[in-house]
């Protein structure tokens, strides 16, 4: 494992670094202390799981498959919701996230890949967020989003939206639920803040960071042996289905990452379900013959090279 060291063209992103370290440290100290002292109620679990799914899926469903890859279309209310709860995952605005992600696909494993795994696990997982280039690359790969009013509104206000939907909302829900639970109000509010806010944001972030780190280290490469991206059913469990990453890097516009019926891909299931309800349309998927052809070619190439 190599650890990134700031170079002259890089700077420490203090806001992101302090936020990441504080939420991580509180999750390892204050949260266990709270559980030991006050215990956990089923409402704490519901708050954690509910906000984990809402914010995590807003990244995989919204930021990733909808905005970055245009794998399907969705009406304004759906896009708006994913922008609100996507901000609450604290992984940047959709515009910045998409611009970085499109560069990741275009330059995978090379210098212009923002989370280039060949610079080491730490860099790909979190180091690239702590150390930013002094100048942000232009948004020339995201011109479609520059024209999207909702995306640009979120880009301008994403910190405020994130705090509102990622911390204040779970705190208020905890406060309101303290009344029927006959708990002191401050205790309900604090539990909402810790389980729906702090612990949840730490878990969502590291689960999605795994897509850039572990999903480029663990698993098989059925479609492209030269790319570091890998397919892993285990990683899919932690990433809302994004663990089939070799497939995704080979067919990035497919709305599915796990293409088999038994593949764990809740993001795919959500897109499909919303399409049946009229809340998603134009789902893009690669023909089975094309997928089989690419897989056969990759296997034949690997066999030839091993001889
Ligand atoms: Zn990748
Ligand atoms: Zn992608």
Coordinates of C-alpha atoms and ligand atoms in Angstrom, one line a residue:
X1 CA 0.0 0.0 0.0
X2 CA 1.4 3.4 -0.9
X3 CA 0.2 6.6 0.8
X4 CA -0.2 9.8 -1.2
X5 CA 2.1 12.7 -0.3
X6 CA 1.2 16.2 -1.4
X7 CA 3.1 17.3 -4.6
X8 CA 3.6 20.9 -5.6
X9 CA 0.6 20.7 -8.0
X10 CA -1.7 19.4 -5.2
X11 CA -3.2 20.9 -2.1
X12 CA -4.8 19.5 1.0
X13 CA -8.6 19.8 0.9
X14 CA -9.1 20.9 4.5
X15 CA -12.9 20.9 4.6
X16 CA -13.2 17.4 3.1
X17 CA -10.3 16.1 5.2
X18 CA -11.7 17.4 8.5
X19 CA -15.2 16.2 7.7
X20 CA -14.1 12.7 6.8
X21 CA -11.9 12.4 9.8
X22 CA -14.4 13.8 12.3
X23 CA -17.3 11.6 11.1
X24 CA -15.0 8.6 11.1
X25 CA -13.6 9.3 14.6
X26 CA -17.1 10.0 16.0
X27 CA -18.4 6.7 14.5
X28 CA -15.6 4.9 16.3
X29 CA -15.9 6.7 19.7
X30 CA -19.1 8.5 20.4
X31 CA -21.4 6.1 18.7
X32 CA -20.1 3.0 20.6
X33 CA -20.2 5.0 23.8
X34 CA -23.8 6.0 23.1
X35 CA -24.8 2.4 22.4
X36 CA -23.2 1.2 25.6
X37 CA -24.7 4.0 27.7
X38 CA -28.2 4.4 26.2
X39 CA -28.6 1.2 24.1
X40 CA -30.2 1.0 20.6
X41 CA -33.9 1.2 19.8
X42 CA -35.5 -0.2 16.6
X43 CA -36.1 3.4 15.6
X44 CA -32.3 4.0 15.6
X45 CA -31.9 1.0 13.3
X46 CA -34.7 2.3 11.0
X47 CA -33.1 5.8 10.9
X48 CA -29.7 4.3 10.1
X49 CA -30.9 1.8 7.4
X50 CA -33.4 4.3 5.9
X51 CA -30.9 7.1 5.4
X52 CA -28.2 4.6 4.4
X53 CA -30.4 3.4 1.5
X54 CA -31.7 6.8 0.6
X55 CA -28.3 8.5 0.4
X56 CA -26.4 5.4 -0.9
X57 CA -28.8 4.8 -3.7
X58 CA -28.9 8.4 -4.6
X59 CA -25.3 8.0 -5.5
X60 CA -25.5 4.7 -7.4
X61 CA -28.9 5.3 -8.9
X62 CA -28.7 9.1 -9.3
X63 CA -25.1 10.4 -9.5
X64 CA -23.7 7.3 -11.2
X65 CA -26.1 5.5 -13.5
X66 CA -28.5 8.4 -14.2
X67 CA -26.3 11.5 -14.4
X68 CA -22.8 10.1 -15.1
X69 CA -23.8 7.4 -17.6
X70 CA -27.2 8.4 -18.9
X71 CA -28.1 4.7 -18.6
X72 CA -31.8 5.7 -18.3
X73 CA -34.0 8.8 -18.2
X74 CA -36.0 10.0 -15.2
X75 CA -38.6 12.8 -14.6
X76 CA -37.6 15.9 -12.7
X77 CA -39.1 14.9 -9.3
X78 CA -36.9 11.7 -9.3
X79 CA -33.8 13.6 -10.4
X80 CA -34.6 16.2 -7.7
X81 CA -34.8 13.6 -4.9
X82 CA -31.6 11.9 -5.9
X83 CA -29.9 15.4 -5.9
X84 CA -31.2 16.2 -2.4
X85 CA -30.2 12.9 -0.8
X86 CA -27.0 12.5 -3.0
X87 CA -25.8 15.8 -1.5
X88 CA -26.4 14.2 2.0
X89 CA -23.9 11.4 1.1
X90 CA -21.2 14.2 1.1
X91 CA -19.4 13.0 -2.0
X92 CA -19.4 16.4 -3.7
X93 CA -22.0 18.0 -6.0
X94 CA -23.4 15.8 -8.8
X95 CA -21.6 18.0 -11.4
X96 CA -18.1 17.5 -9.7
X97 CA -18.8 13.8 -9.0
X98 CA -19.9 13.1 -12.6
X99 CA -17.0 15.1 -14.1
X100 CA -14.5 13.1 -12.0
X101 CA -16.2 9.8 -12.8
X102 CA -16.3 10.3 -16.5
X103 CA -12.5 11.0 -16.4
X104 CA -12.1 7.8 -14.3
X105 CA -13.8 5.8 -17.2
X106 CA -11.9 7.6 -19.9
X107 CA -8.4 7.3 -18.3
X108 CA -8.8 4.2 -16.1
X109 CA -5.5 3.2 -14.5
X110 CA -3.7 6.2 -16.0
X111 CA -2.5 9.6 -14.7
X112 CA -5.7 11.5 -15.6
X113 CA -7.8 9.0 -13.7
X114 CA -8.7 10.9 -10.5
X115 CA -8.8 7.7 -8.4
X116 CA -6.2 5.8 -10.3
X117 CA -5.7 2.5 -8.5
X118 CA -2.1 2.2 -9.8
X119 CA -1.2 5.0 -7.3
X120 CA -2.2 2.6 -4.5
X121 CA -5.2 1.5 -2.5
X122 CA -5.2 4.5 -0.2
X123 CA -5.1 7.0 -3.0
X124 CA -8.0 5.3 -4.9
X125 CA -10.1 4.9 -1.7
X126 CA -9.8 8.3 0.0
X127 CA -6.4 9.9 -0.7
X128 CA -7.6 11.5 -3.9
X129 CA -10.3 13.4 -1.9
X130 CA -7.8 14.6 0.8
X131 CA -5.3 15.9 -1.8
X132 CA -6.9 17.8 -4.6
X133 CA -5.3 19.2 -7.7
X134 CA -4.6 23.0 -7.3
X135 CA -6.8 23.7 -10.3
X136 CA -10.0 21.7 -11.0
X137 CA -10.1 20.3 -14.5
X138 CA -12.7 22.1 -16.7
X139 CA -16.2 20.6 -17.1
X140 CA -15.7 19.9 -20.8
X141 CA -16.8 16.3 -20.3
X142 CA -20.0 17.3 -18.5
X143 CA -21.5 19.9 -20.8
X144 CA -24.9 18.1 -20.7
X145 CA -25.0 18.8 -16.9
X146 CA -24.0 22.4 -17.3
X147 CA -27.4 22.9 -19.1
X148 CA -29.4 21.0 -16.4
X149 CA -31.0 23.6 -14.1
X150 CA -31.6 21.2 -11.2
X151 CA -28.0 19.9 -11.3
X152 CA -26.6 23.5 -11.4
X153 CA -28.8 24.5 -8.5
X154 CA -27.5 21.6 -6.5
X155 CA -23.9 22.4 -7.4
X156 CA -24.3 25.9 -6.0
X157 CA -26.0 24.8 -2.7
X158 CA -24.9 21.2 -2.1
X159 CA -23.2 21.8 1.3
X160 CA -26.4 23.4 2.7
X161 CA -28.6 20.7 1.1
X162 CA -26.3 18.0 2.5
X163 CA -26.4 19.4 6.0
X164 CA -30.2 19.8 5.8
X165 CA -31.0 16.3 4.5
X166 CA -28.1 14.4 6.0
X167 CA -27.9 15.8 9.5
X168 CA -30.8 18.1 10.4
X169 CA -33.6 15.9 8.9
X170 CA -32.6 12.7 10.9
X171 CA -32.1 14.9 14.0
X172 CA -35.6 16.3 13.7
X173 CA -37.1 12.9 13.0
X174 CA -35.3 11.6 16.2
X175 CA -36.7 14.6 18.1
X176 CA -40.2 14.0 16.9
X177 CA -40.1 10.2 17.6
X178 CA -38.9 10.9 21.2
X179 CA -42.4 12.0 22.1
X180 CA -44.2 8.7 21.5
X181 CA -41.2 6.8 22.8
X182 CA -41.4 8.8 26.0
X183 CA -37.7 9.7 25.9
X184 CA -36.1 13.1 26.7
X185 CA -36.2 15.2 23.5
X186 CA -32.5 15.8 23.4
X187 CA -31.8 12.1 23.6
X188 CA -34.1 11.4 20.6
X189 CA -32.5 14.2 18.6
X190 CA -29.0 13.0 19.5
X191 CA -29.8 9.4 18.5
X192 CA -31.2 10.7 15.1
X193 CA -28.1 12.8 14.6
X194 CA -25.7 9.9 15.4
X195 CA -27.5 7.0 13.6
X196 CA -29.2 8.7 10.7
X197 CA -26.3 11.3 10.3
X198 CA -22.8 10.5 11.6
X199 CA -22.6 6.7 11.5
X200 CA -24.7 6.5 8.3
X201 CA -22.6 9.0 6.4
X202 CA -19.4 7.2 7.4
X203 CA -20.8 3.8 6.2
X204 CA -22.2 5.2 3.0
X205 CA -19.0 6.9 2.1
X206 CA -16.7 4.0 2.7
X207 CA -19.0 1.6 0.9
X208 CA -19.1 3.8 -2.1
X209 CA -15.3 4.5 -1.8
X210 CA -14.9 0.7 -2.1
X211 CA -16.1 1.0 -5.7
X212 CA -12.9 2.9 -6.5
X213 CA -10.6 0.9 -4.4
X214 CA -11.6 -2.8 -3.7
X215 CA -13.7 -3.1 -6.9
X216 CA -10.4 -2.5 -8.7
X217 CA -8.6 -5.1 -6.6
X218 CA -10.9 -8.0 -5.8
X219 CA -12.7 -10.4 -8.2
X220 CA -12.6 -11.6 -11.8
X221 CA -12.1 -9.9 -15.1
X222 CA -14.4 -11.7 -17.6
X223 CA -14.7 -8.9 -20.1
X224 CA -11.5 -6.9 -20.0
X225 CA -8.4 -8.6 -18.6
X226 CA -6.3 -5.4 -19.1
X227 CA -8.5 -3.2 -16.9
X228 CA -8.0 -3.2 -13.1
X229 CA -11.8 -3.2 -12.7
X230 CA -13.2 -6.5 -11.4
X231 CA -16.4 -8.4 -10.9
X232 CA -17.2 -9.5 -7.4
X233 CA -20.5 -10.7 -6.0
X234 CA -19.2 -10.0 -2.5
X235 CA -18.4 -6.3 -3.3
X236 CA -21.8 -6.0 -4.8
X237 CA -23.3 -6.6 -1.3
X238 CA -21.6 -3.5 0.0
X239 CA -22.1 -1.2 -3.0
X240 CA -25.8 -1.4 -4.0
X241 CA -24.8 -3.7 -6.8
X242 CA -21.8 -1.8 -8.2
X243 CA -19.4 -4.7 -7.5
X244 CA -19.7 -6.0 -11.1
X245 CA -17.2 -3.4 -12.0
X246 CA -15.4 -5.2 -14.8
X247 CA -18.7 -5.5 -16.7
X248 CA -19.5 -1.9 -15.9
X249 CA -16.2 -0.6 -17.2
X250 CA -16.7 -2.7 -20.4
X251 CA -20.3 -1.5 -20.9
X252 CA -20.7 1.7 -19.0
X253 CA -24.0 2.8 -20.5
X254 CA -25.9 -0.4 -19.4
X255 CA -28.4 0.4 -16.6
X256 CA -27.4 -2.9 -15.1
X257 CA -24.1 -3.8 -13.4
X258 CA -25.0 -7.3 -12.4
X259 CA -26.5 -8.8 -15.6
X260 CA -27.6 -12.2 -14.3
X261 CA -30.9 -12.7 -12.5
X262 CA -29.1 -13.9 -9.4
X263 CA -26.7 -11.0 -9.3
X264 CA -27.2 -8.7 -6.3
X265 CA -27.9 -5.4 -7.9
X266 CA -30.5 -3.4 -6.0
X267 CA -29.8 -0.3 -8.1
X268 CA -30.8 -2.2 -11.2
X269 CA -33.9 -3.5 -9.4
X270 CA -34.8 0.1 -8.4
X271 CA -34.4 1.4 -11.9
X272 CA -36.5 -1.5 -13.4
X273 CA -39.2 -1.1 -10.7
X274 CA -39.5 2.7 -11.3
X275 CA -39.7 2.1 -15.1
X276 CA -42.8 -0.1 -14.5
X277 CA -44.3 2.8 -12.4
X278 CA -43.6 5.3 -15.2
X279 CA -40.8 7.0 -13.1
X280 CA -37.9 5.9 -15.3
X281 CA -37.7 5.3 -19.0
X282 CA -35.3 4.5 -22.0
X283 CA -33.4 1.9 -20.0
X284 CA -30.2 1.1 -22.0
X285 CA -28.9 -2.5 -22.0
X286 CA -26.4 -4.3 -24.1
X287 CA -27.5 -7.3 -26.2
X288 CA -26.6 -10.7 -24.7
X289 CA -24.8 -11.7 -28.0
X290 CA -22.6 -8.7 -27.8
X291 CA -21.7 -9.4 -24.1
X292 CA -21.0 -13.1 -24.9
X293 CA -18.8 -12.0 -27.9
X294 CA -16.7 -9.6 -25.7
X295 CA -16.3 -12.3 -23.0
X296 CA -15.2 -14.9 -25.5
X297 CA -12.7 -12.6 -27.1
X298 CA -11.2 -11.7 -23.6
X299 CA -10.9 -15.4 -22.7
X300 CA -9.3 -16.3 -26.1
X301 CA -6.8 -13.4 -25.7
X302 CA -5.9 -14.4 -22.2
X303 CA -5.3 -18.0 -23.3
X304 CA -3.2 -16.9 -26.2
X305 CA -1.1 -14.7 -24.0
X306 CA -0.6 -17.5 -21.4
X307 CA 0.8 -19.8 -24.1
Ligands
LIG1 ZN1 -13.9 2.0 -11.7
LIG2 ZN1 -19.3 4.3 -13.9

